[in-house]
mmCIF file of C-alpha atoms in Angstrom:
data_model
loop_
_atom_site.group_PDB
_atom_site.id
_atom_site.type_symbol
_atom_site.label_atom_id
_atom_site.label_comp_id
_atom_site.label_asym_id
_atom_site.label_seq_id
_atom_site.Cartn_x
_atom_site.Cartn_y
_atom_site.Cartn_z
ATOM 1 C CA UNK A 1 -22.591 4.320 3.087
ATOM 2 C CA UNK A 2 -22.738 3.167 6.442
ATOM 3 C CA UNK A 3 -21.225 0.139 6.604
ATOM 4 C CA UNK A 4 -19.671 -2.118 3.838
ATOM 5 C CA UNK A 5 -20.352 -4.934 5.921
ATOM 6 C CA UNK A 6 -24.181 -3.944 7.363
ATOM 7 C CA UNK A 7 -25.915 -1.894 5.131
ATOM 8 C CA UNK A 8 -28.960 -1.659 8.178
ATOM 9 C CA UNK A 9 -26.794 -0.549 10.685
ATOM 10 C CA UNK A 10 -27.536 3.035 12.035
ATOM 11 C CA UNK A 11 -26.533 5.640 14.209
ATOM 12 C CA UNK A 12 -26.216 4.523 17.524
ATOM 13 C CA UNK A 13 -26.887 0.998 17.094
ATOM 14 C CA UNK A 14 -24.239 -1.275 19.288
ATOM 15 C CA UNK A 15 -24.572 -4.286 17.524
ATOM 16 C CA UNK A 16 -21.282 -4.428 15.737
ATOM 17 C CA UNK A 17 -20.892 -6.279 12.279
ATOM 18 C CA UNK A 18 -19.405 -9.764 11.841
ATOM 19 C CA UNK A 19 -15.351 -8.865 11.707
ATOM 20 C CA UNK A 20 -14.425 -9.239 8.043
ATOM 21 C CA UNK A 21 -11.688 -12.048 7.485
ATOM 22 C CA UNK A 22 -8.178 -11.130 6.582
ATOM 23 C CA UNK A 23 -6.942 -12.601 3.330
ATOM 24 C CA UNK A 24 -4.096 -15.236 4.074
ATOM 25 C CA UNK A 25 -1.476 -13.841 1.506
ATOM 26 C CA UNK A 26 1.894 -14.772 0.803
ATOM 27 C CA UNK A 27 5.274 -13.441 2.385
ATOM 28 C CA UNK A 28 7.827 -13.659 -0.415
ATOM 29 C CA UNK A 29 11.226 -13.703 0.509
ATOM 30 C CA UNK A 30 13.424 -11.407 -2.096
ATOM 31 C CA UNK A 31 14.568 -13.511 -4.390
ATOM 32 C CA UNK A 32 11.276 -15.486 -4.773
ATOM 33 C CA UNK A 33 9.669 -12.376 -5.307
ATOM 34 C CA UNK A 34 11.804 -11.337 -7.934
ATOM 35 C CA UNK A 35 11.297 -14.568 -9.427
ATOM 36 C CA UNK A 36 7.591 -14.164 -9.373
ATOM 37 C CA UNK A 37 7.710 -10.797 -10.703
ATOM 38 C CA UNK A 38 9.503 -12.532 -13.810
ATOM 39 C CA UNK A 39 7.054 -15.106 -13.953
ATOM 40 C CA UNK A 40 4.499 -12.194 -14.273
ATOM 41 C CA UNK A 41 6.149 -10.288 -17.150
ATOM 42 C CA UNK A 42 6.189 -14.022 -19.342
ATOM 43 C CA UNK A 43 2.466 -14.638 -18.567
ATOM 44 C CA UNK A 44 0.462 -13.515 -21.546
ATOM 45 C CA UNK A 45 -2.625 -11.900 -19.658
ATOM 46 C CA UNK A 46 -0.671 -9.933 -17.561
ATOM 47 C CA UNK A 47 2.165 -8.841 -20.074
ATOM 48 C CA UNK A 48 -0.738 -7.830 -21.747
ATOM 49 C CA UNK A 49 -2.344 -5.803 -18.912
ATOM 50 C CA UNK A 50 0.943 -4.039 -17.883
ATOM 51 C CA UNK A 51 1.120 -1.994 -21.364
ATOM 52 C CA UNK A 52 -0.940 -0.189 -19.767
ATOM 53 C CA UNK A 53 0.998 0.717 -16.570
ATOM 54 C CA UNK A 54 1.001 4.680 -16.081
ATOM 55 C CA UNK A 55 -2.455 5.216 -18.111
ATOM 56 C CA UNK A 56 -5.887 5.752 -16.609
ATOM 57 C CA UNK A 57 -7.522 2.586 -18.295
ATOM 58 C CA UNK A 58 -5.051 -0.040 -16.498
ATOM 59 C CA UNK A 59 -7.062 -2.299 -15.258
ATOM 60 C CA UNK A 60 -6.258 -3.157 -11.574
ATOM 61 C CA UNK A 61 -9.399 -5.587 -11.070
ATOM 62 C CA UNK A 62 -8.150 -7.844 -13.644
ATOM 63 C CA UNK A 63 -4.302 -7.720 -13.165
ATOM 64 C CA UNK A 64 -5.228 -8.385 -9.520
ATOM 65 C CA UNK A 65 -7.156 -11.552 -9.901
ATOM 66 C CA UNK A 66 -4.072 -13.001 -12.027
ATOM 67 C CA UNK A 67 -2.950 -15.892 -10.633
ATOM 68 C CA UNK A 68 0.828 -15.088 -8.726
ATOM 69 C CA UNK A 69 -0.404 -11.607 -8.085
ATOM 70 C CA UNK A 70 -3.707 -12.512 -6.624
ATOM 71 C CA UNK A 71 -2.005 -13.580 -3.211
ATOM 72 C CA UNK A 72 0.090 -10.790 -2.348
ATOM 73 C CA UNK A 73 -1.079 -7.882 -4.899
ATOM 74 C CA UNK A 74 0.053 -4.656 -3.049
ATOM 75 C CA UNK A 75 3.531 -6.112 -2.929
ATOM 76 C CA UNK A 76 3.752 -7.176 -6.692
ATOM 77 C CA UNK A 77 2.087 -3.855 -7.951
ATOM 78 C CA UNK A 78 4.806 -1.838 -5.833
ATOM 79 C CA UNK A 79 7.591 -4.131 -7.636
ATOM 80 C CA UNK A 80 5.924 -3.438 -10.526
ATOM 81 C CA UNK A 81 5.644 0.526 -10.271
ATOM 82 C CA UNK A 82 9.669 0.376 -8.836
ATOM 83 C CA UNK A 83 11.134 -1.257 -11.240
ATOM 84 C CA UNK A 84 9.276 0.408 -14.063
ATOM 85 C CA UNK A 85 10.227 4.211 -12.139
ATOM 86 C CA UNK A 86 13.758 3.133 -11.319
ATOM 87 C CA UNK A 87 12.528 4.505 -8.041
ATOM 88 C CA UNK A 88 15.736 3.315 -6.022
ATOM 89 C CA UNK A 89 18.354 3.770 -8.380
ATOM 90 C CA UNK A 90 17.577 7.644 -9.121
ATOM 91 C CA UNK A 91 17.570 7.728 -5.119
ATOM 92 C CA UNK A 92 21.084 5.897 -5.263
ATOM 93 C CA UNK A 93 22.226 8.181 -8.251
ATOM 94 C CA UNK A 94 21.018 11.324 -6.384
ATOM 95 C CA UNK A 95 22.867 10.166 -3.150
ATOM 96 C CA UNK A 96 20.066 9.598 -0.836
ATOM 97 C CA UNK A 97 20.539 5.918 -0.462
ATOM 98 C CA UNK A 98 24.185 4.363 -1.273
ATOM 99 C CA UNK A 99 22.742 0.853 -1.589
ATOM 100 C CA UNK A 100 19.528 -0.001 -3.641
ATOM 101 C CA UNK A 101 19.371 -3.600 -2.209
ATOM 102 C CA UNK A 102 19.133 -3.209 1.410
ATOM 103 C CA UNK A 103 16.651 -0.932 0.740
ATOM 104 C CA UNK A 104 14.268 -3.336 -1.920
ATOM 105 C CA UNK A 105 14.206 -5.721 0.236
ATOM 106 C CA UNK A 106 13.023 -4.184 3.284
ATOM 107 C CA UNK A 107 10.168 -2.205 1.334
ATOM 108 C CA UNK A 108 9.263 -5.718 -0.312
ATOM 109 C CA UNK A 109 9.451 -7.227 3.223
ATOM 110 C CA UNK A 110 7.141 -4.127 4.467
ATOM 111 C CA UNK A 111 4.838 -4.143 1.529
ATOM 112 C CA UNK A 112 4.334 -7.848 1.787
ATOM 113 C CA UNK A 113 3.377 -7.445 5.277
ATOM 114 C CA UNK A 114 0.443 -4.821 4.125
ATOM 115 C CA UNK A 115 -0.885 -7.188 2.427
ATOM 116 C CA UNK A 116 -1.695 -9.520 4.995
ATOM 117 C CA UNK A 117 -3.345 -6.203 7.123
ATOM 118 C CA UNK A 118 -6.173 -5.989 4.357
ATOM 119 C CA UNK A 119 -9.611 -7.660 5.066
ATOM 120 C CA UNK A 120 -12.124 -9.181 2.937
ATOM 121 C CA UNK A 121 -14.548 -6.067 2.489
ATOM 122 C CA UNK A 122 -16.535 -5.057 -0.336
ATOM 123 C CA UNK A 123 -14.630 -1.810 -1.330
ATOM 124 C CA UNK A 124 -11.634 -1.022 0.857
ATOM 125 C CA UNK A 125 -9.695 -3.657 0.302
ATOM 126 C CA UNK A 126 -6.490 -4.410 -1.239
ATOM 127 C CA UNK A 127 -7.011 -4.276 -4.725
ATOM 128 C CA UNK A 128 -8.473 -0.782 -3.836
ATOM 129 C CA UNK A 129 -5.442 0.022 -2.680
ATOM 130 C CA UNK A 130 -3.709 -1.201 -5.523
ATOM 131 C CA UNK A 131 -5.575 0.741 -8.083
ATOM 132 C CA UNK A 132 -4.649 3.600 -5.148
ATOM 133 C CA UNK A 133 -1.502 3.153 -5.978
ATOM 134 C CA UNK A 134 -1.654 3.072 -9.581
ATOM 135 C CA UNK A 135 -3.528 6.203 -9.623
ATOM 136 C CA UNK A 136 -0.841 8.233 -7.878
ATOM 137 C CA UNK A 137 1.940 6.397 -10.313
ATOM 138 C CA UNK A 138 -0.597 8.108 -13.362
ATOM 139 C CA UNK A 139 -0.360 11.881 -11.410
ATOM 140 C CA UNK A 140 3.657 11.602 -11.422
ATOM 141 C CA UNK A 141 3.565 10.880 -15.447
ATOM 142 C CA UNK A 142 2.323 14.751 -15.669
ATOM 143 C CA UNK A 143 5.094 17.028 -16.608
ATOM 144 C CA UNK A 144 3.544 19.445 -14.305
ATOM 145 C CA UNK A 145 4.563 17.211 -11.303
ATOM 146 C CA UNK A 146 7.509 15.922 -12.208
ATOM 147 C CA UNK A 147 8.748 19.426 -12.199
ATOM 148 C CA UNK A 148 7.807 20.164 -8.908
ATOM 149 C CA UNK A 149 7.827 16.753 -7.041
ATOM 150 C CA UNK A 150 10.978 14.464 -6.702
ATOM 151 C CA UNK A 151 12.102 10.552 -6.870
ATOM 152 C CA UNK A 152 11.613 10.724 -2.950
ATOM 153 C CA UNK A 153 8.223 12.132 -3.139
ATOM 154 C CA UNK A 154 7.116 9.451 -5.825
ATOM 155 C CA UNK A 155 8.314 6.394 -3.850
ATOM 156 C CA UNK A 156 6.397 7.915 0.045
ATOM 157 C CA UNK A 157 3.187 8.542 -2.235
ATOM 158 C CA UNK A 158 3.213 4.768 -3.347
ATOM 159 C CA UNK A 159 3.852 3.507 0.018
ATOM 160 C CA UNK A 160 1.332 6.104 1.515
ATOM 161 C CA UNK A 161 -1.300 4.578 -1.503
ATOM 162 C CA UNK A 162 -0.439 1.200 -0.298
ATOM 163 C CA UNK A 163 -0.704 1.755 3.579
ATOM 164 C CA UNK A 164 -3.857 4.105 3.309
ATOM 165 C CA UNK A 165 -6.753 1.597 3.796
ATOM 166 C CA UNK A 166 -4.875 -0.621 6.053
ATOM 167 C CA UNK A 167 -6.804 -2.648 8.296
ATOM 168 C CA UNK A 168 -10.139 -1.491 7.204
ATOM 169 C CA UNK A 169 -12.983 -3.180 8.787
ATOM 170 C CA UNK A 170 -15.514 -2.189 5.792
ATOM 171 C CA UNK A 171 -17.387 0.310 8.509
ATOM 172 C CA UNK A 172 -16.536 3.863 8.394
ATOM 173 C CA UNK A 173 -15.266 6.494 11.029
ATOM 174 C CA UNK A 174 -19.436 7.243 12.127
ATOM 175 C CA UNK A 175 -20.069 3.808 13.055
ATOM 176 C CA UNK A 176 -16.852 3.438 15.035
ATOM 177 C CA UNK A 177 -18.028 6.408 16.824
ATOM 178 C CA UNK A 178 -21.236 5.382 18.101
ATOM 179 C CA UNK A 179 -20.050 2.332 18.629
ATOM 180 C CA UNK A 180 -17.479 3.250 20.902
ATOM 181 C CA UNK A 181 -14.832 1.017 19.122
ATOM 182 C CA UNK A 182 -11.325 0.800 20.055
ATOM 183 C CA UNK A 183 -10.341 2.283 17.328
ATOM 184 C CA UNK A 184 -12.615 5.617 18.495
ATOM 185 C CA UNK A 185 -11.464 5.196 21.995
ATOM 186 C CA UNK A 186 -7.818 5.280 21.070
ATOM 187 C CA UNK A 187 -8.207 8.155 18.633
ATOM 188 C CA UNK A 188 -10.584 10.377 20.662
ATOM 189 C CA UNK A 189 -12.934 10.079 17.671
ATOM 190 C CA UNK A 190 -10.709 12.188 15.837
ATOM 191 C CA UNK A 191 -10.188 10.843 11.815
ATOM 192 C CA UNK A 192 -10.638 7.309 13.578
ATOM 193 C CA UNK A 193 -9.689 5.049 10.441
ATOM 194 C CA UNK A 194 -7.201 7.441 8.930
ATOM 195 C CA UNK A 195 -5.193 7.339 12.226
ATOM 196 C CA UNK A 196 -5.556 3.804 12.773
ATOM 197 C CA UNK A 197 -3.965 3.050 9.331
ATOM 198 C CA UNK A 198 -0.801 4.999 9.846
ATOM 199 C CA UNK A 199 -0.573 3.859 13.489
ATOM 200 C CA UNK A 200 -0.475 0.020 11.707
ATOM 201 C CA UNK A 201 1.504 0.924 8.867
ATOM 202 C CA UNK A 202 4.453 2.329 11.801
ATOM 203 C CA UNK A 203 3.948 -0.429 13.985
ATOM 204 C CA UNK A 204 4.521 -3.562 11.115
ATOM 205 C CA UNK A 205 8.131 -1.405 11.035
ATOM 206 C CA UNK A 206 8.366 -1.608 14.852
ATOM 207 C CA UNK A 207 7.741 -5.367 15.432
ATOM 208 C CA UNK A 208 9.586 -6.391 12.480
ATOM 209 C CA UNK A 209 13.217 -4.925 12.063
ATOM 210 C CA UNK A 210 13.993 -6.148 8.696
ATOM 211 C CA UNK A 211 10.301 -4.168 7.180
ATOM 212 C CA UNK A 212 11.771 -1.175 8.935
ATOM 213 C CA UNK A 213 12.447 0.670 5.576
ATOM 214 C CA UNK A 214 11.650 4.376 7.145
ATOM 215 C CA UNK A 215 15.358 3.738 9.921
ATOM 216 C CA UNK A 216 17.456 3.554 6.406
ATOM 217 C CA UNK A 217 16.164 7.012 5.044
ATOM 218 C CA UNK A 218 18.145 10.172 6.512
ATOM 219 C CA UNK A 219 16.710 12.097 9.185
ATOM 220 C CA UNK A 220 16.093 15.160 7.008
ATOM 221 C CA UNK A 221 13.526 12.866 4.984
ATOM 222 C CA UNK A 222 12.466 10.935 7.928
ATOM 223 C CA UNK A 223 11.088 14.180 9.321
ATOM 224 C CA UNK A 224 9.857 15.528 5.720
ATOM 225 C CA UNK A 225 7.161 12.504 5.504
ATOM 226 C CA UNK A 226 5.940 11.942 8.986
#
């Protein structure tokens, strides 16, 4: 597919595509967000719909469209997928953080503001991401990788799910090519999207100090994930 947004765009054709509207989502601070994860876990629909966290049939379309996830989903299904994991507290048990807190609530602040960086597209779009995300939380259930992969590695691949679609404009790396977009300029045409939503996901971290999760980690981990 071309285009999500233009299906009769083509190759070399410079008239670009409407710009997709970002959702307006919103920024929790901590404790309301911990207070609307609770409020998720006593609705019936979606108490329901998270027995089936960690299985292939979970059904992201629906649990997204729940009202009080529906506005910021990434950041409720990461919650979600951390508290179920006990993602922080192995990392605290294991050493690699001392706090869990700090921590939460500058991944919550992060993930909240990856929310707001997803557009109104047909397919890549934040409930893709979500359903990214819960995906990768099914491949860590196998015994397989939980032999071989640790707590660490678990908690980058949900954040990498989350940021990996970032920004999307609903065209793909062809189009911003022969367009001569600024994404293509700035990336030399070389994996145009893919660097764009790393390059996004690092800068949220650098204008706002409190999402700046990646500073807390430990050098040796901040140069394992780059």
């Amino acid at each position: 597919v071309f285009s999500e947004v233009n299906d009769s765009a083509a190759k070399g054709n410079l008239s670009f595509p409407k710009t997709p509207r970002t959702h307006v989502r919103l920024r929790f601070s901590t404790t309301h967000l911990n207070e609307a994860c609770e409020d998720i876990f006593t609705d019936e629909v979606a108490r329901g719909l998270l027995e089936d966290v960690g299985k292939l049939c979970f059904d992201t379309l629906k649990f997204t469209s729940v009202a009080g996830v529906a506005q910021s989903p990434i950041t409720m299904h990461f919650c979600i997928l951390e508290r179920k994991r006990h993602l922080l507290a192995d990392l605290q048990l294991t050493g690699l953080i001392t706090e869990t807190e700090p921590l939460q609530k500058r991944l919550q602040s992060f993930m909240s503001a990856v929310d707001g960086s997803y557009k109104n597209v047909p397919y890549h779009n934040a409930s893709h991401a979500c359903d990214v995300m819960m995906g990768v939380d099914w491949v860590f259930q196998s015994n397989y990788i939980q032999d071989h992969m640790t707590t660490m590695d678990h908690l980058m691949s949900l954040i990498a799910a989350a940021i990996h679609d970032a920004g999307h404009p609903g065209t793909n790396n062809f189009f911003q090519i022969n367009t001569m977009s600024q994404a293509a300029v700035t990336y030399n045409d070389k994996s145009v999207l893919e660097n764009m939503h790393v390059s996004m996901a690092f800068d949220m971290m650098r204008r706002d100090p409190d999402s700046n999760w990646f500073e807390m980690l430990q050098d040796g981990n901040q140069r394992t994930y780059i």
